[in-house]
Each structure stands twice: as C-alpha cells, then as structure tokens.
Amino acid sequence: MNRFTKSVRSTRHCALAILLGSPLVALGCASPTAPPAPPSGGKTFNGSYSDFVAQVEPVIQRRGCDTGGDCHGGGPRGAFELSPSGSKNTRFDFDQVSLQVNPVTPDSSRILTKPLALAAGGVPHSFKPFASTADTDFVAIRTWVLAGVTP
C-alpha cells in the first residue's frame, strides 16, 4: 500500500467518524440541561432565611440548643452543629437547620422530632425542650419548616 492509498483511507475514516459522530454530538447538545427531579418525589425545601432569623434562631438561642459543652454549639455533634451562642453565625445556623428538614415528610424532620418529648411523638435525644407539639416555640419551627416545603 502506497502513501496515497493510506492517505485516502485515512481521510475516509476521518470523514466517516465525523459523519457518524456529528449526530451524536448534536443529540448531546440538544438534550435538556436542567437537573433531574429530586428522588424525593419532587418536593424540596426552600426555607426563608429572613423567617429563620426572625422565628427559628431566637428559639434555638432561648432553648439553649446552641450553647457550649455537649450541645450543638460546642463543636461537631453528629450531623447537626450550630454556631456557639457567643459567636453567632445565622447563615451557618440556617444552613445547618435546613439540612435537618425532610421535605417529603416534614413532620418527621429531625429538627422537629429530636427536641420533642417521646410522649409527644419525638425520637431519642438527650435534651427535650418541647414537651408537646402545642409549645409555641415548637409551632414556630414547624411553621417555618412547612412554609419552606415546595412541590
């Protein structure tokens, strides 16, 4: 095989690759770029930061959830950490609390069930600041959670 034959054959292979590859590239460019729906059935949590600052952060501070020592403000405690009471970072707290919300079943969110008494439907946790779901501070957090869940 001479150089000319090799060059023609190589050119044909390139042309074939371009022809076959172009539709695939075009299909790739034409596919949607939006992310897929979340696996939770489409519900997401978009809590209001301003409502968090006004309604939830005061509860966290008042009930001592962010104090030092063995509480959430004293360093990493499992999956939930808050800024210490002497050095508040409300954006950090907002992000951390938002991670404790279950948008599929909001009432089973850890931010609601962990601090709630077992008799009222809570789950095991060393500190139970809410004796019932009628507690006004519990209601404030729950209202914020429910308002942020969107289909």
PDB file of C-alpha atoms in Angstrom:
ATOM      1  CA  MET A   1       0.000   0.000   0.000  1.00  0.00           C
ATOM      2  CA  ASN A   2       1.473   3.330  -1.015  1.00  0.00           C
ATOM      3  CA  ARG A   3       1.299   6.653   0.766  1.00  0.00           C
ATOM      4  CA  PHE A   4      -1.537   7.942  -1.412  1.00  0.00           C
ATOM      5  CA  THR A   5      -3.749   4.900  -0.620  1.00  0.00           C
ATOM      6  CA  LYS A   6      -3.047   5.284   3.095  1.00  0.00           C
ATOM      7  CA  SER A   7      -3.886   8.985   2.926  1.00  0.00           C
ATOM      8  CA  VAL A   8      -7.196   8.346   1.109  1.00  0.00           C
ATOM      9  CA  ARG A   9      -8.125   5.558   3.521  1.00  0.00           C
ATOM     10  CA  SER A  10      -7.267   7.796   6.496  1.00  0.00           C
ATOM     11  CA  THR A  11      -9.340  10.632   5.043  1.00  0.00           C
ATOM     12  CA  ARG A  12     -12.309   8.270   4.559  1.00  0.00           C
ATOM     13  CA  HIS A  13     -12.040   7.085   8.159  1.00  0.00           C
ATOM     14  CA  CYS A  14     -11.986  10.677   9.418  1.00  0.00           C
ATOM     15  CA  ALA A  15     -14.965  11.606   7.249  1.00  0.00           C
ATOM     16  CA  LEU A  16     -16.881   8.540   8.461  1.00  0.00           C
ATOM     17  CA  ALA A  17     -16.094   9.389  12.088  1.00  0.00           C
ATOM     18  CA  ILE A  18     -17.267  12.966  11.567  1.00  0.00           C
ATOM     19  CA  LEU A  19     -20.483  11.872   9.865  1.00  0.00           C
ATOM     20  CA  LEU A  20     -21.289   9.269  12.484  1.00  0.00           C
ATOM     21  CA  GLY A  21     -20.161  11.389  15.402  1.00  0.00           C
ATOM     22  CA  SER A  22     -21.935  14.619  14.419  1.00  0.00           C
ATOM     23  CA  PRO A  23     -25.465  13.356  15.058  1.00  0.00           C
ATOM     24  CA  LEU A  24     -24.376  12.040  18.442  1.00  0.00           C
ATOM     25  CA  VAL A  25     -22.758  15.340  19.316  1.00  0.00           C
ATOM     26  CA  ALA A  26     -25.844  17.196  18.113  1.00  0.00           C
ATOM     27  CA  LEU A  27     -28.075  14.959  20.231  1.00  0.00           C
ATOM     28  CA  GLY A  28     -25.907  15.615  23.232  1.00  0.00           C
ATOM     29  CA  CYS A  29     -26.209  19.353  22.701  1.00  0.00           C
ATOM     30  CA  ALA A  30     -29.949  19.171  22.192  1.00  0.00           C
ATOM     31  CA  SER A  31     -30.673  17.272  25.409  1.00  0.00           C
ATOM     32  CA  PRO A  32     -32.040  19.268  28.351  1.00  0.00           C
ATOM     33  CA  THR A  33     -29.520  20.777  30.730  1.00  0.00           C
ATOM     34  CA  ALA A  34     -31.849  21.121  33.714  1.00  0.00           C
ATOM     35  CA  PRO A  35     -31.036  18.814  36.638  1.00  0.00           C
ATOM     36  CA  PRO A  36     -33.276  15.810  37.147  1.00  0.00           C
ATOM     37  CA  ALA A  37     -36.096  15.995  39.659  1.00  0.00           C
ATOM     38  CA  PRO A  38     -35.042  15.090  43.192  1.00  0.00           C
ATOM     39  CA  PRO A  39     -35.616  11.469  44.189  1.00  0.00           C
ATOM     40  CA  SER A  40     -37.976  12.624  46.918  1.00  0.00           C
ATOM     41  CA  GLY A  41     -40.859  12.789  44.503  1.00  0.00           C
ATOM     42  CA  GLY A  42     -40.171  16.362  43.555  1.00  0.00           C
ATOM     43  CA  LYS A  43     -40.543  18.084  46.934  1.00  0.00           C
ATOM     44  CA  THR A  44     -37.759  20.369  48.026  1.00  0.00           C
ATOM     45  CA  PHE A  45     -37.070  22.603  50.991  1.00  0.00           C
ATOM     46  CA  ASN A  46     -36.616  26.306  50.341  1.00  0.00           C
ATOM     47  CA  GLY A  47     -36.834  27.801  53.807  1.00  0.00           C
ATOM     48  CA  SER A  48     -36.945  31.550  54.165  1.00  0.00           C
ATOM     49  CA  TYR A  49     -33.735  32.927  55.654  1.00  0.00           C
ATOM     50  CA  SER A  50     -35.442  36.064  56.967  1.00  0.00           C
ATOM     51  CA  ASP A  51     -38.181  33.984  58.644  1.00  0.00           C
ATOM     52  CA  PHE A  52     -35.491  31.730  60.108  1.00  0.00           C
ATOM     53  CA  VAL A  53     -33.708  34.737  61.628  1.00  0.00           C
ATOM     54  CA  ALA A  54     -36.979  36.147  62.995  1.00  0.00           C
ATOM     55  CA  GLN A  55     -38.721  32.938  64.151  1.00  0.00           C
ATOM     56  CA  VAL A  56     -36.347  29.983  64.486  1.00  0.00           C
ATOM     57  CA  GLU A  57     -32.949  31.349  65.553  1.00  0.00           C
ATOM     58  CA  PRO A  58     -34.473  33.011  68.657  1.00  0.00           C
ATOM     59  CA  VAL A  59     -35.986  29.656  69.668  1.00  0.00           C
ATOM     60  CA  ILE A  60     -32.640  27.895  69.227  1.00  0.00           C
ATOM     61  CA  GLN A  61     -30.980  30.518  71.427  1.00  0.00           C
ATOM     62  CA  ARG A  62     -33.769  30.706  74.014  1.00  0.00           C
ATOM     63  CA  ARG A  63     -33.960  26.921  74.402  1.00  0.00           C
ATOM     64  CA  GLY A  64     -30.186  26.515  74.719  1.00  0.00           C
ATOM     65  CA  CYS A  65     -29.635  24.346  71.635  1.00  0.00           C
ATOM     66  CA  ASP A  66     -26.591  26.388  70.610  1.00  0.00           C
ATOM     67  CA  THR A  67     -24.823  26.615  73.959  1.00  0.00           C
ATOM     68  CA  GLY A  68     -21.331  25.278  74.582  1.00  0.00           C
ATOM     69  CA  GLY A  69     -20.402  21.998  76.190  1.00  0.00           C
ATOM     70  CA  ASP A  70     -22.307  18.988  74.949  1.00  0.00           C
ATOM     71  CA  CYS A  71     -24.885  20.904  72.927  1.00  0.00           C
ATOM     72  CA  HIS A  72     -24.813  21.617  69.196  1.00  0.00           C
ATOM     73  CA  GLY A  73     -22.860  24.864  69.608  1.00  0.00           C
ATOM     74  CA  GLY A  74     -19.989  23.179  71.428  1.00  0.00           C
ATOM     75  CA  GLY A  75     -18.476  21.603  68.343  1.00  0.00           C
ATOM     76  CA  PRO A  76     -19.471  18.801  65.990  1.00  0.00           C
ATOM     77  CA  ARG A  77     -22.247  16.715  67.447  1.00  0.00           C
ATOM     78  CA  GLY A  78     -23.336  14.112  64.952  1.00  0.00           C
ATOM     79  CA  ALA A  79     -24.859  15.614  61.838  1.00  0.00           C
ATOM     80  CA  PHE A  80     -26.073  18.831  63.476  1.00  0.00           C
ATOM     81  CA  GLU A  81     -23.837  21.710  64.545  1.00  0.00           C
ATOM     82  CA  LEU A  82     -24.814  25.284  65.351  1.00  0.00           C
ATOM     83  CA  SER A  83     -22.682  28.358  65.831  1.00  0.00           C
ATOM     84  CA  PRO A  84     -21.847  28.962  69.505  1.00  0.00           C
ATOM     85  CA  SER A  85     -24.016  31.393  71.439  1.00  0.00           C
ATOM     86  CA  GLY A  86     -21.103  33.808  71.931  1.00  0.00           C
ATOM     87  CA  SER A  87     -20.271  33.931  68.218  1.00  0.00           C
ATOM     88  CA  LYS A  88     -23.497  33.678  66.230  1.00  0.00           C
ATOM     89  CA  ASN A  89     -23.391  32.988  62.516  1.00  0.00           C
ATOM     90  CA  THR A  90     -27.045  32.901  61.498  1.00  0.00           C
ATOM     91  CA  ARG A  91     -26.294  31.926  57.881  1.00  0.00           C
ATOM     92  CA  PHE A  92     -24.368  28.875  59.132  1.00  0.00           C
ATOM     93  CA  ASP A  93     -27.198  28.013  61.542  1.00  0.00           C
ATOM     94  CA  PHE A  94     -29.769  28.436  58.757  1.00  0.00           C
ATOM     95  CA  ASP A  95     -27.831  26.036  56.525  1.00  0.00           C
ATOM     96  CA  GLN A  96     -27.420  23.501  59.320  1.00  0.00           C
ATOM     97  CA  VAL A  97     -31.075  23.611  60.385  1.00  0.00           C
ATOM     98  CA  SER A  98     -32.217  23.377  56.751  1.00  0.00           C
ATOM     99  CA  LEU A  99     -30.289  20.105  56.455  1.00  0.00           C
ATOM    100  CA  GLN A 100     -32.432  18.728  59.289  1.00  0.00           C
ATOM    101  CA  VAL A 101     -35.653  19.165  57.273  1.00  0.00           C
ATOM    102  CA  ASN A 102     -37.241  16.245  55.430  1.00  0.00           C
ATOM    103  CA  PRO A 103     -39.237  17.785  52.553  1.00  0.00           C
ATOM    104  CA  VAL A 104     -41.074  14.545  51.771  1.00  0.00           C
ATOM    105  CA  THR A 105     -42.494  14.125  55.269  1.00  0.00           C
ATOM    106  CA  PRO A 106     -41.871  17.460  57.003  1.00  0.00           C
ATOM    107  CA  ASP A 107     -43.364  16.389  60.340  1.00  0.00           C
ATOM    108  CA  SER A 108     -40.710  13.664  60.598  1.00  0.00           C
ATOM    109  CA  SER A 109     -37.900  16.193  60.163  1.00  0.00           C
ATOM    110  CA  ARG A 110     -35.118  15.818  62.701  1.00  0.00           C
ATOM    111  CA  ILE A 111     -35.387  19.494  63.657  1.00  0.00           C
ATOM    112  CA  LEU A 112     -38.921  18.702  64.882  1.00  0.00           C
ATOM    113  CA  THR A 113     -38.631  15.163  66.247  1.00  0.00           C
ATOM    114  CA  LYS A 114     -35.276  15.296  68.078  1.00  0.00           C
ATOM    115  CA  PRO A 115     -36.162  18.070  70.578  1.00  0.00           C
ATOM    116  CA  LEU A 116     -39.729  16.793  71.073  1.00  0.00           C
ATOM    117  CA  ALA A 117     -40.673  14.661  74.089  1.00  0.00           C
ATOM    118  CA  LEU A 118     -41.079  10.948  73.327  1.00  0.00           C
ATOM    119  CA  ALA A 119     -44.665  11.009  74.625  1.00  0.00           C
ATOM    120  CA  ALA A 120     -45.453  13.754  72.089  1.00  0.00           C
ATOM    121  CA  GLY A 121     -44.018  11.813  69.133  1.00  0.00           C
ATOM    122  CA  GLY A 122     -40.339  12.692  69.430  1.00  0.00           C
ATOM    123  CA  VAL A 123     -37.368  10.404  68.901  1.00  0.00           C
ATOM    124  CA  PRO A 124     -34.498   9.631  71.291  1.00  0.00           C
ATOM    125  CA  HIS A 125     -32.338  12.664  72.088  1.00  0.00           C
ATOM    126  CA  SER A 126     -30.611  13.692  75.296  1.00  0.00           C
ATOM    127  CA  PHE A 127     -32.339  17.087  75.537  1.00  0.00           C
ATOM    128  CA  LYS A 128     -36.105  17.580  75.161  1.00  0.00           C
ATOM    129  CA  PRO A 129     -37.022  21.277  75.244  1.00  0.00           C
ATOM    130  CA  PHE A 130     -40.514  20.705  73.819  1.00  0.00           C
ATOM    131  CA  ALA A 131     -42.995  18.786  75.964  1.00  0.00           C
ATOM    132  CA  SER A 132     -45.693  18.869  73.301  1.00  0.00           C
ATOM    133  CA  THR A 133     -46.437  19.911  69.745  1.00  0.00           C
ATOM    134  CA  ALA A 134     -48.570  22.742  71.169  1.00  0.00           C
ATOM    135  CA  ASP A 135     -45.488  24.525  72.579  1.00  0.00           C
ATOM    136  CA  THR A 136     -45.335  27.940  70.882  1.00  0.00           C
ATOM    137  CA  ASP A 137     -41.618  27.580  70.122  1.00  0.00           C
ATOM    138  CA  PHE A 138     -42.197  24.161  68.545  1.00  0.00           C
ATOM    139  CA  VAL A 139     -45.049  25.648  66.497  1.00  0.00           C
ATOM    140  CA  ALA A 140     -42.748  28.454  65.277  1.00  0.00           C
ATOM    141  CA  ILE A 141     -40.166  25.966  63.977  1.00  0.00           C
ATOM    142  CA  ARG A 142     -42.827  23.705  62.458  1.00  0.00           C
ATOM    143  CA  THR A 143     -44.481  26.669  60.705  1.00  0.00           C
ATOM    144  CA  TRP A 144     -41.128  27.655  59.194  1.00  0.00           C
ATOM    145  CA  VAL A 145     -40.494  24.073  58.048  1.00  0.00           C
ATOM    146  CA  LEU A 146     -43.922  23.664  56.435  1.00  0.00           C
ATOM    147  CA  ALA A 147     -43.708  27.056  54.714  1.00  0.00           C
ATOM    148  CA  GLY A 148     -40.425  26.042  53.056  1.00  0.00           C
ATOM    149  CA  VAL A 149     -41.598  22.750  51.563  1.00  0.00           C
ATOM    150  CA  THR A 150     -42.471  23.125  47.896  1.00  0.00           C
ATOM    151  CA  PRO A 151     -43.665  20.508  45.405  1.00  0.00           C
TER     152      PRO A 151
END
